[in-house]
Short mmCIF file of C-alpha atoms and ligand atoms in Angstrom, two decimals:
data_model
loop_
_atom_site.label_atom_id
_atom_site.label_comp_id
_atom_site.label_asym_id
_atom_site.label_seq_id
_atom_site.Cartn_x
_atom_site.Cartn_y
_atom_site.Cartn_z
CA MET L 1 8.74 28.54 19.28
CA THR L 2 9.76 24.86 19.28
CA SER L 3 6.85 22.44 19.31
CA PRO L 4 6.34 21.00 22.82
CA PHE L 5 6.56 17.54 21.27
CA ILE L 6 9.91 18.22 19.65
CA GLU L 7 11.11 19.35 23.06
CA LEU L 8 9.71 16.20 24.65
CA ARG L 9 11.42 14.10 21.97
CA ARG L 10 14.74 15.74 22.83
CA GLN L 11 14.32 15.01 26.52
CA LEU L 12 13.41 11.41 25.79
CA HIS L 13 16.40 11.16 23.45
CA ARG L 14 18.70 11.86 26.40
CA ILE L 15 17.58 8.78 28.34
CA PRO L 16 17.54 5.71 26.04
CA GLU L 17 16.93 2.50 27.96
CA PRO L 18 16.88 -1.23 27.08
CA GLY L 19 13.67 -3.20 26.77
CA PHE L 20 11.74 -3.54 30.04
CA GLN L 21 14.23 -1.17 31.70
CA GLU L 22 12.55 2.03 30.43
CA PHE L 23 12.09 3.33 33.99
CA LYS L 24 13.20 6.94 33.43
CA THR L 25 11.33 6.99 30.13
CA GLN L 26 8.12 5.85 31.78
CA ARG L 27 8.56 8.46 34.53
CA MET L 28 9.13 11.26 32.03
CA LEU L 29 6.03 10.31 30.03
CA LEU L 30 3.88 10.00 33.17
CA ASP L 31 5.07 13.39 34.38
CA TYR L 32 4.09 14.88 31.02
CA LEU L 33 0.69 13.17 30.97
CA GLN L 34 -0.08 14.61 34.40
CA THR L 35 0.10 18.11 32.92
CA LEU L 36 -2.88 17.41 30.64
CA PRO L 37 -6.62 17.76 31.36
CA GLN L 38 -7.49 14.64 33.35
CA GLU L 39 -11.27 14.62 33.26
CA ARG L 40 -11.51 12.25 30.32
CA MET L 41 -8.24 10.43 30.91
CA GLU L 42 -7.34 7.28 32.79
CA ILE L 43 -3.76 6.00 32.98
CA ARG L 44 -2.45 2.53 33.75
CA THR L 45 1.07 1.19 33.78
CA TRP L 46 2.11 -2.30 32.71
CA ARG L 47 5.75 -3.12 33.57
CA THR L 48 7.59 -0.13 32.05
CA GLY L 49 4.79 0.52 29.58
CA ILE L 50 1.89 2.97 29.84
CA LEU L 51 -1.75 2.75 28.70
CA VAL L 52 -3.71 5.98 28.35
CA TYR L 53 -7.50 5.81 27.92
CA ILE L 54 -9.19 8.95 26.61
CA LYS L 55 -12.98 8.86 26.78
CA GLY L 56 -14.94 10.08 23.77
CA THR L 57 -17.96 12.38 23.90
CA ASN L 58 -20.44 9.77 22.68
CA PRO L 59 -18.41 6.61 22.09
CA SER L 60 -19.47 3.66 19.99
CA LYS L 61 -15.96 2.47 19.08
CA ARG L 62 -12.48 2.29 20.64
CA PHE L 63 -9.41 3.20 18.57
CA GLY L 64 -5.80 2.51 19.50
CA TYR L 65 -2.42 4.02 18.71
CA ARG L 66 0.86 2.39 19.73
CA ALA L 67 4.35 3.87 20.28
CA ASP L 68 7.40 1.83 21.21
CA MET L 69 9.77 3.02 23.96
CA ASP L 70 13.13 1.26 24.09
CA GLY L 71 16.59 2.35 22.98
CA LEU L 72 19.49 0.48 21.34
CA PRO L 73 23.03 -0.48 22.48
CA ILE L 74 24.75 1.92 20.08
CA PRO L 75 27.28 4.59 21.23
CA GLU L 76 25.74 7.83 19.88
CA GLU L 77 27.71 9.91 17.36
CA THR L 78 25.12 12.52 16.41
CA GLY L 79 26.68 15.47 18.17
CA TYR L 80 23.18 16.56 19.24
CA PRO L 81 23.22 19.03 22.15
CA PHE L 82 20.68 16.64 23.67
CA GLN L 83 22.53 13.43 22.92
CA SER L 84 22.24 10.33 25.08
CA GLU L 85 23.34 10.62 28.70
CA HIS L 86 23.51 6.82 28.89
CA PRO L 87 26.92 5.78 27.51
CA GLY L 88 26.67 3.05 24.86
CA TYR L 89 22.97 3.58 24.38
CA MET L 90 20.90 5.77 22.04
CA HIS L 91 17.55 6.12 20.38
CA ALA L 92 18.62 4.99 16.91
CA CYS L 93 15.30 3.63 15.66
CA GLY L 94 13.09 6.63 16.22
CA HIS L 95 11.30 5.40 19.34
CA ASP L 96 11.83 8.84 20.93
CA VAL L 97 10.00 10.32 17.93
CA HIS L 98 7.29 7.65 18.16
CA MET L 99 6.72 8.40 21.85
CA SER L 100 6.53 12.16 21.31
CA ILE L 101 3.92 11.58 18.59
CA GLY L 102 1.99 9.40 21.04
CA ALA L 103 2.16 12.15 23.66
CA GLY L 104 1.01 14.63 21.02
CA LEU L 105 -2.03 12.50 20.23
CA VAL L 106 -2.93 12.14 23.91
CA THR L 107 -2.68 15.92 24.18
CA GLN L 108 -4.86 16.56 21.15
CA PHE L 109 -7.63 14.23 22.27
CA ALA L 110 -7.46 15.17 25.94
CA GLN L 111 -7.91 18.81 24.96
CA ARG L 112 -10.48 18.19 22.24
CA PRO L 113 -12.01 14.70 22.52
CA MET L 114 -13.54 13.02 19.51
CA LYS L 115 -16.82 11.09 19.58
CA ASP L 116 -15.13 7.73 20.18
CA ASP L 117 -12.65 6.44 22.73
CA LEU L 118 -8.90 6.27 22.16
CA VAL L 119 -6.27 4.12 23.88
CA VAL L 120 -2.68 5.27 23.40
CA VAL L 121 -0.23 2.45 24.14
CA PHE L 122 3.39 3.17 25.08
CA GLN L 123 4.94 -0.29 24.65
CA PRO L 124 8.34 -1.39 25.98
CA ALA L 125 10.94 -3.70 24.45
CA GLU L 126 10.15 -3.61 20.74
CA GLU L 127 13.83 -4.12 19.84
CA GLY L 128 13.81 -7.18 22.05
CA PRO L 129 12.74 -9.43 23.69
CA GLY L 130 9.34 -8.07 22.55
CA GLY L 131 6.76 -6.23 24.65
CA ALA L 132 3.73 -6.45 22.35
CA LEU L 133 2.81 -10.09 22.93
CA PRO L 134 2.91 -10.01 26.76
CA MET L 135 1.22 -6.60 26.79
CA LEU L 136 -1.63 -7.96 24.66
CA ALA L 137 -2.05 -10.75 27.21
CA SER L 138 -1.99 -8.36 30.17
CA ALA L 139 -4.94 -7.67 32.45
CA GLU L 140 -4.21 -3.97 32.13
CA LEU L 141 -4.99 -3.98 28.41
CA SER L 142 -7.67 -6.68 28.38
CA ASP L 143 -10.68 -4.44 29.15
CA TRP L 144 -9.21 -1.56 27.14
CA MET L 145 -8.61 -3.56 23.95
CA PRO L 146 -9.06 -1.31 20.91
CA GLU L 147 -11.16 -2.30 17.87
CA GLN L 148 -8.72 -0.71 15.42
CA MET L 149 -4.98 -0.10 15.77
CA VAL L 150 -2.70 2.45 14.13
CA GLY L 151 1.09 2.44 14.34
CA LEU L 152 3.95 4.10 12.51
CA HIS L 153 7.69 3.92 12.10
CA ILE L 154 10.11 6.63 11.01
CA ALA L 155 11.58 6.16 7.55
CA PRO L 156 14.94 7.92 7.04
CA GLU L 157 14.83 7.32 3.29
CA TYR L 158 11.63 9.28 2.66
CA PRO L 159 11.19 13.09 2.64
CA VAL L 160 9.27 14.67 5.53
CA GLY L 161 5.57 14.67 4.65
CA THR L 162 5.69 11.18 3.14
CA ILE L 163 3.25 8.59 4.43
CA ALA L 164 4.43 5.31 2.90
CA VAL L 165 2.12 2.35 3.32
CA ARG L 166 0.72 -0.70 1.57
CA PRO L 167 -2.12 -3.15 2.20
CA GLY L 168 -0.98 -6.62 3.27
CA ILE L 169 2.58 -7.38 4.36
CA LEU L 170 4.55 -4.27 5.32
CA PHE L 171 7.25 -5.75 7.61
CA ALA L 172 8.84 -9.21 7.63
CA ASN L 173 8.63 -12.18 9.98
CA THR L 174 11.70 -12.19 12.23
CA SER L 175 13.60 -14.62 14.40
CA GLU L 176 16.63 -13.83 16.47
CA LEU L 177 19.57 -16.26 16.23
CA PHE L 178 22.23 -17.05 18.84
CA ILE L 179 24.82 -19.80 18.18
CA ASP L 180 27.43 -20.84 20.75
CA LEU L 181 30.43 -23.00 19.73
CA LYS L 182 32.69 -24.81 22.18
CA GLY L 183 36.07 -26.32 21.22
CA LYS L 184 39.31 -26.56 23.18
CA GLY L 185 41.44 -23.61 24.23
CA GLY L 186 45.20 -23.58 24.59
CA HIS L 187 48.49 -21.85 23.85
CA ALA L 188 48.65 -20.02 20.52
CA ALA L 189 51.94 -21.77 19.77
CA TYR L 190 50.40 -25.24 20.00
CA PRO L 191 47.33 -25.20 17.72
CA HIS L 192 47.58 -28.94 17.19
CA LEU L 193 46.78 -29.45 20.88
CA SER L 194 43.64 -27.28 20.78
CA ASN L 195 40.43 -26.83 18.81
CA ASP L 196 40.22 -23.24 17.60
CA MET L 197 36.72 -21.76 17.64
CA VAL L 198 37.76 -18.59 15.79
CA VAL L 199 38.26 -20.79 12.72
CA ALA L 200 35.07 -22.78 13.22
CA ALA L 201 33.00 -19.63 13.74
CA SER L 202 34.50 -17.96 10.68
CA GLN L 203 33.65 -20.96 8.52
CA LEU L 204 30.14 -21.06 9.99
CA VAL L 205 29.48 -17.41 9.11
CA GLY L 206 30.51 -18.09 5.51
CA GLN L 207 28.28 -21.14 5.23
CA LEU L 208 25.25 -19.40 6.77
CA HIS L 209 25.47 -16.83 4.01
CA THR L 210 24.88 -19.47 1.34
CA ILE L 211 21.32 -20.11 2.58
CA VAL L 212 19.53 -17.14 1.01
CA SER L 213 21.51 -17.28 -2.24
CA ARG L 214 21.29 -21.07 -2.70
CA ASN L 215 18.16 -22.29 -0.87
CA ILE L 216 15.61 -19.47 -1.15
CA ASN L 217 13.61 -19.01 -4.36
CA PRO L 218 15.14 -15.94 -6.08
CA LEU L 219 11.60 -14.60 -6.52
CA ASP L 220 11.13 -14.64 -2.73
CA SER L 221 12.87 -12.36 -0.20
CA ALA L 222 14.80 -13.36 2.92
CA VAL L 223 17.69 -12.14 5.05
CA VAL L 224 20.16 -13.92 7.34
CA THR L 225 22.40 -11.42 9.14
CA ILE L 226 25.08 -12.13 11.72
CA GLY L 227 25.32 -8.81 13.51
CA LYS L 228 27.75 -9.74 16.26
CA MET L 229 30.57 -12.30 16.45
CA SER L 230 32.71 -12.87 19.54
CA ALA L 231 35.44 -15.42 20.20
CA GLY L 232 38.53 -15.78 22.38
CA THR L 233 40.01 -13.71 25.14
CA LYS L 234 43.54 -12.74 24.02
CA GLN L 235 45.73 -12.80 20.91
CA ASN L 236 48.04 -15.54 22.14
CA ILE L 237 45.32 -17.85 23.46
CA ILE L 238 43.40 -20.19 21.18
CA ALA L 239 39.68 -19.48 21.55
CA GLU L 240 37.75 -22.23 23.31
CA ASN L 241 34.39 -20.48 22.77
CA ALA L 242 32.73 -18.46 20.03
CA ARG L 243 29.30 -16.83 19.82
CA LEU L 244 27.36 -15.60 16.80
CA GLU L 245 24.35 -13.28 17.24
CA GLY L 246 22.07 -12.60 14.32
CA THR L 247 18.59 -12.32 12.93
CA ILE L 248 16.49 -13.96 10.21
CA ARG L 249 13.87 -12.15 8.08
CA THR L 250 11.32 -13.73 5.72
CA LEU L 251 8.05 -12.82 4.03
CA SER L 252 6.47 -16.20 4.72
CA ALA L 253 6.33 -18.80 7.50
CA GLU L 254 7.49 -21.43 5.01
CA SER L 255 10.70 -19.57 4.22
CA MET L 256 11.37 -19.06 7.94
CA GLN L 257 10.97 -22.82 8.49
CA LEU L 258 13.27 -23.61 5.57
CA ILE L 259 15.98 -21.21 6.76
CA LYS L 260 15.87 -22.53 10.32
CA ALA L 261 16.19 -26.10 9.03
CA ARG L 262 19.20 -25.12 6.90
CA ILE L 263 20.85 -23.34 9.85
CA GLU L 264 20.37 -26.44 11.96
CA GLY L 265 21.95 -28.61 9.25
CA ILE L 266 24.91 -26.29 8.71
CA VAL L 267 25.61 -25.98 12.45
CA ARG L 268 25.57 -29.76 12.85
CA GLY L 269 27.98 -29.97 9.92
CA ILE L 270 30.35 -27.55 11.64
CA GLU L 271 30.17 -29.68 14.77
CA SER L 272 31.21 -32.76 12.89
CA SER L 273 33.87 -31.15 10.68
CA TYR L 274 35.47 -29.21 13.56
CA GLY L 275 34.86 -31.67 16.39
CA CYS L 276 33.17 -29.00 18.48
CA THR L 277 29.80 -28.71 20.20
CA ALA L 278 27.20 -26.11 19.23
CA THR L 279 23.94 -24.81 20.66
CA ILE L 280 21.32 -22.74 18.81
CA ASP L 281 18.95 -20.33 20.57
CA TRP L 282 16.27 -18.85 18.27
CA GLY L 283 15.57 -16.00 20.72
CA SER L 284 12.44 -13.93 20.20
CA ASN L 285 10.47 -14.01 16.97
CA TYR L 286 8.04 -11.48 15.56
CA LEU L 287 5.05 -12.00 13.34
CA GLN L 288 5.01 -10.09 10.07
CA VAL L 289 3.25 -6.71 10.15
CA TYR L 290 0.18 -7.43 8.05
CA ASN L 291 -1.87 -4.32 7.23
CA ASN L 292 -5.60 -4.97 7.06
CA GLU L 293 -6.34 -4.48 3.37
CA THR L 294 -9.74 -2.81 3.75
CA LEU L 295 -8.64 -0.32 6.42
CA THR L 296 -5.35 0.42 4.71
CA LEU L 297 -6.88 1.11 1.31
CA GLU L 298 -9.52 3.26 3.02
CA PHE L 299 -6.73 5.19 4.83
CA MET L 300 -4.85 5.66 1.57
CA ASP L 301 -7.99 6.85 -0.18
CA TRP L 302 -8.78 9.20 2.71
CA LEU L 303 -5.25 10.61 2.61
CA GLN L 304 -5.71 11.37 -1.07
CA LYS L 305 -9.11 12.95 -0.65
CA THR L 306 -8.04 15.23 2.21
CA ASP L 307 -5.70 16.91 -0.23
CA THR L 308 -6.35 20.63 -0.50
CA ALA L 309 -3.52 21.31 -2.93
CA PRO L 310 -4.38 21.42 -6.67
CA GLN L 311 -4.18 17.90 -8.11
CA ALA L 312 -1.00 17.35 -10.11
CA GLY L 313 -1.62 16.65 -13.82
CA GLY L 314 -5.39 17.14 -13.67
CA THR L 315 -5.92 13.47 -12.72
CA ASP L 316 -9.22 12.42 -11.23
CA GLY L 317 -7.38 11.99 -7.97
CA SER L 318 -7.96 8.28 -7.82
CA LEU L 319 -5.35 6.30 -5.95
CA ALA L 320 -4.06 4.63 -9.07
CA ASP L 321 -3.32 8.01 -10.62
CA LYS L 322 -1.24 9.34 -7.81
CA SER L 323 0.22 6.50 -5.82
CA ALA L 324 3.70 5.54 -6.82
CA THR L 325 5.12 2.06 -6.44
CA GLY L 326 8.72 1.17 -6.54
CA THR L 327 11.63 0.28 -4.36
CA VAL L 328 12.17 1.81 -0.98
CA ASN L 329 14.76 4.10 -2.52
CA GLY L 330 12.84 4.32 -5.74
CA SER L 331 10.93 7.07 -7.47
CA GLU L 332 9.72 10.21 -5.77
CA PRO L 333 6.50 9.68 -3.74
CA ALA L 334 3.37 10.78 -5.57
CA GLU L 335 2.57 14.45 -5.00
CA ALA L 336 -0.74 14.40 -3.13
CA GLY L 337 -1.00 17.72 -1.35
CA GLN L 338 -1.83 18.56 2.18
CA VAL L 339 -3.81 16.92 4.98
CA GLN L 340 -6.54 19.22 6.31
CA ALA L 341 -5.01 22.21 8.00
CA ASP L 342 -4.75 21.50 11.69
CA SER L 343 -6.62 24.03 13.73
CA LEU L 344 -5.61 22.23 16.89
CA SER L 345 -2.01 23.11 17.37
CA SER L 346 -0.66 26.37 18.56
CA TRP L 347 2.74 25.44 17.22
CA SER L 348 4.55 27.72 14.86
CA GLU L 349 5.54 24.75 12.71
CA PRO L 350 5.06 25.27 8.98
CA GLN L 351 2.28 23.21 7.38
CA ILE L 352 4.07 20.47 5.47
CA PRO L 353 2.23 18.85 2.54
CA VAL L 354 1.51 15.17 3.10
CA ARG L 355 2.35 12.81 0.26
CA LEU L 356 1.03 9.26 0.00
CA TYR L 357 3.51 6.70 -1.31
CA GLU L 358 2.50 3.09 -1.90
CA CYS L 359 5.67 1.29 -0.87
CA THR L 360 6.93 -2.28 -1.17
CA GLU L 361 7.43 -4.72 1.72
CA ALA L 362 10.43 -4.12 4.01
CA MET L 363 12.60 -6.76 5.71
CA THR L 364 12.50 -4.90 9.00
CA GLY L 365 10.63 -6.48 11.87
CA GLU L 366 8.16 -5.01 14.35
CA ASP L 367 6.28 -6.74 17.13
CA PHE L 368 3.39 -4.44 16.28
CA GLY L 369 2.55 -7.39 14.03
CA TYR L 370 1.12 -9.11 17.11
CA PHE L 371 -1.26 -6.19 17.66
CA LEU L 372 -2.45 -6.52 14.05
CA GLU L 373 -2.87 -10.27 14.44
CA LYS L 374 -5.57 -9.60 17.05
CA ILE L 375 -6.85 -6.15 16.09
CA PRO L 376 -7.45 -4.90 12.51
CA GLY L 377 -5.39 -1.89 11.59
CA PHE L 378 -2.19 -0.80 9.90
CA MET L 379 1.27 0.62 10.31
CA PHE L 380 2.83 3.19 8.00
CA TRP L 381 6.30 4.57 7.36
CA LEU L 382 6.68 8.23 8.34
CA GLY L 383 9.13 10.19 6.20
CA ALA L 384 11.88 11.60 8.45
CA GLU L 385 14.63 12.20 5.87
CA THR L 386 18.01 11.71 7.49
CA PRO L 387 21.27 10.76 5.71
CA TYR L 388 21.96 7.94 8.16
CA GLY L 389 19.54 5.04 8.44
CA LEU L 390 17.88 3.11 11.21
CA HIS L 391 20.23 1.59 13.80
CA HIS L 392 23.07 3.93 12.77
CA ALA L 393 25.00 5.94 15.40
CA ARG L 394 24.50 9.18 13.44
CA ILE L 395 20.81 8.96 12.62
CA GLU L 396 19.08 12.32 13.10
CA PRO L 397 15.40 12.09 12.11
CA ASP L 398 13.93 15.35 10.84
CA GLU L 399 11.81 16.53 13.78
CA ARG L 400 9.25 18.18 11.50
CA ALA L 401 7.92 14.64 10.98
CA ILE L 402 6.49 14.76 14.52
CA GLY L 403 3.99 17.49 13.64
CA VAL L 404 3.13 15.77 10.35
CA ALA L 405 2.34 12.53 12.16
CA ILE L 406 0.29 14.11 14.94
CA ARG L 407 -1.78 16.09 12.44
CA THR L 408 -2.27 13.13 10.10
CA VAL L 409 -3.22 10.55 12.75
CA ASP L 410 -5.36 13.12 14.63
CA SER L 411 -7.24 14.03 11.44
CA TYR L 412 -7.60 10.40 10.37
CA LEU L 413 -8.97 9.21 13.71
CA ARG L 414 -11.45 12.10 13.88
CA TRP L 415 -12.60 11.31 10.36
CA LYS L 416 -12.85 7.60 11.14
CA SER L 417 -14.72 8.31 14.36
CA ALA L 418 -17.22 10.47 12.52
CA GLN L 419 -17.84 7.48 10.21
CA SER L 420 -18.55 5.13 13.10
CA GLY L 421 -22.17 6.32 13.49
C1 LIG U 501 12.04 -1.39 12.84
C2 LIG U 501 13.15 -2.22 13.40
O1 LIG U 501 14.32 -1.91 13.28
N1 LIG U 501 12.80 -3.33 14.08
C3 LIG U 501 13.78 -4.26 14.57
C4 LIG U 501 13.05 -5.35 15.33
C5 LIG U 501 14.02 -6.32 16.01
C6 LIG U 501 13.47 -7.70 16.10
C7 LIG U 501 14.38 -8.70 16.79
N2 LIG U 501 15.05 -8.17 17.98
C8 LIG U 501 15.42 -9.18 15.80
O2 LIG U 501 16.57 -8.72 15.89
O3 LIG U 501 15.06 -9.97 14.96
C9 LIG U 501 14.56 -4.86 13.41
O4 LIG U 501 15.74 -5.22 13.63
O5 LIG U 501 14.02 -4.96 12.29
#
């Protein structure tokens, strides 16, 4: 029997929608939530997002879990029988998986509430322009604000069962980048009478890629990517306009400031050397995802201690013995065993051992960082082993990760709630 949450994931996968246009997605989730026991549940919507409050049996604390909802403008090539029904759009960053995990957690706690309260947040527009910040400022969330937040993101590079996390910075600061160039169009046969923005844009791309290699300390990390470049209208017309769309990633505010200053200087140089005009739009920017050190180390320690499998190598089981550090594609995650068997689910899914892996920072962005700026908590990578990575048209996350995540977060929150006195 397929897990109900794998089935839900597949239905959500069919209807990927852009940020703040997740109308069908919101409807599908609300329809599902209505099938659950309602006595302890209260539901609010905020734009295309959903907030679900589940009352505890004797609450003294309020926990929160967040799932993002939006899809990406990528024509799907998975060949899934349940592939996207929205041409040019797909769930290529695992948000369908994140939402089904969120629905699974609502189900678990609606059916068997813990002592404390839980707010499950289905947040729109993570891929842009960013739903976290306005949602945090919303009236709908204000009186439901959690005291601790948990989030996760699928990780195609890790085996299923891997929980990869670190205290401190997990994801980078981000800024979008949009540059428009304007020259003078004309006939392809008379370039001397025009000002060709294909050439200016091509030079600009090359110069932008000197910033990280020449201006950033080699011991620091930063990324400048131009993901989309458009110019011109036809092969025998000189392009009057060009547009570059990209993104910047840094591990510090100082590096972000430096990179933006260098981009400004290079763009002004292109203006003067090509006699064109240029505008820069920095778009939306996300705060780094900064995992609360105390809570994260406690989570990592808990994950170790819930192991029921025999400890590898007879170590004392301390974190240092079993956590592995290394690059994202580095050594195998430390073998840690299995999270407490989940008596809650009636699924036929096999119990998959959970392995803790202490990872390095990643240059991905996540507006979950704004949740963690206000509310202590953490985000972790969820192993979903798939040959194709995030934002690829053929990404197929391993669906067994859904059950692993529901069991792990369910068990962790119940444990944490029992600690809250
Ligand atoms: C996990 C992930 O892929 N997040 C996105 C966040 C996008 C932020 C913003 N729209 C930008 O492009 O900078 C990522 O691209 O890392």
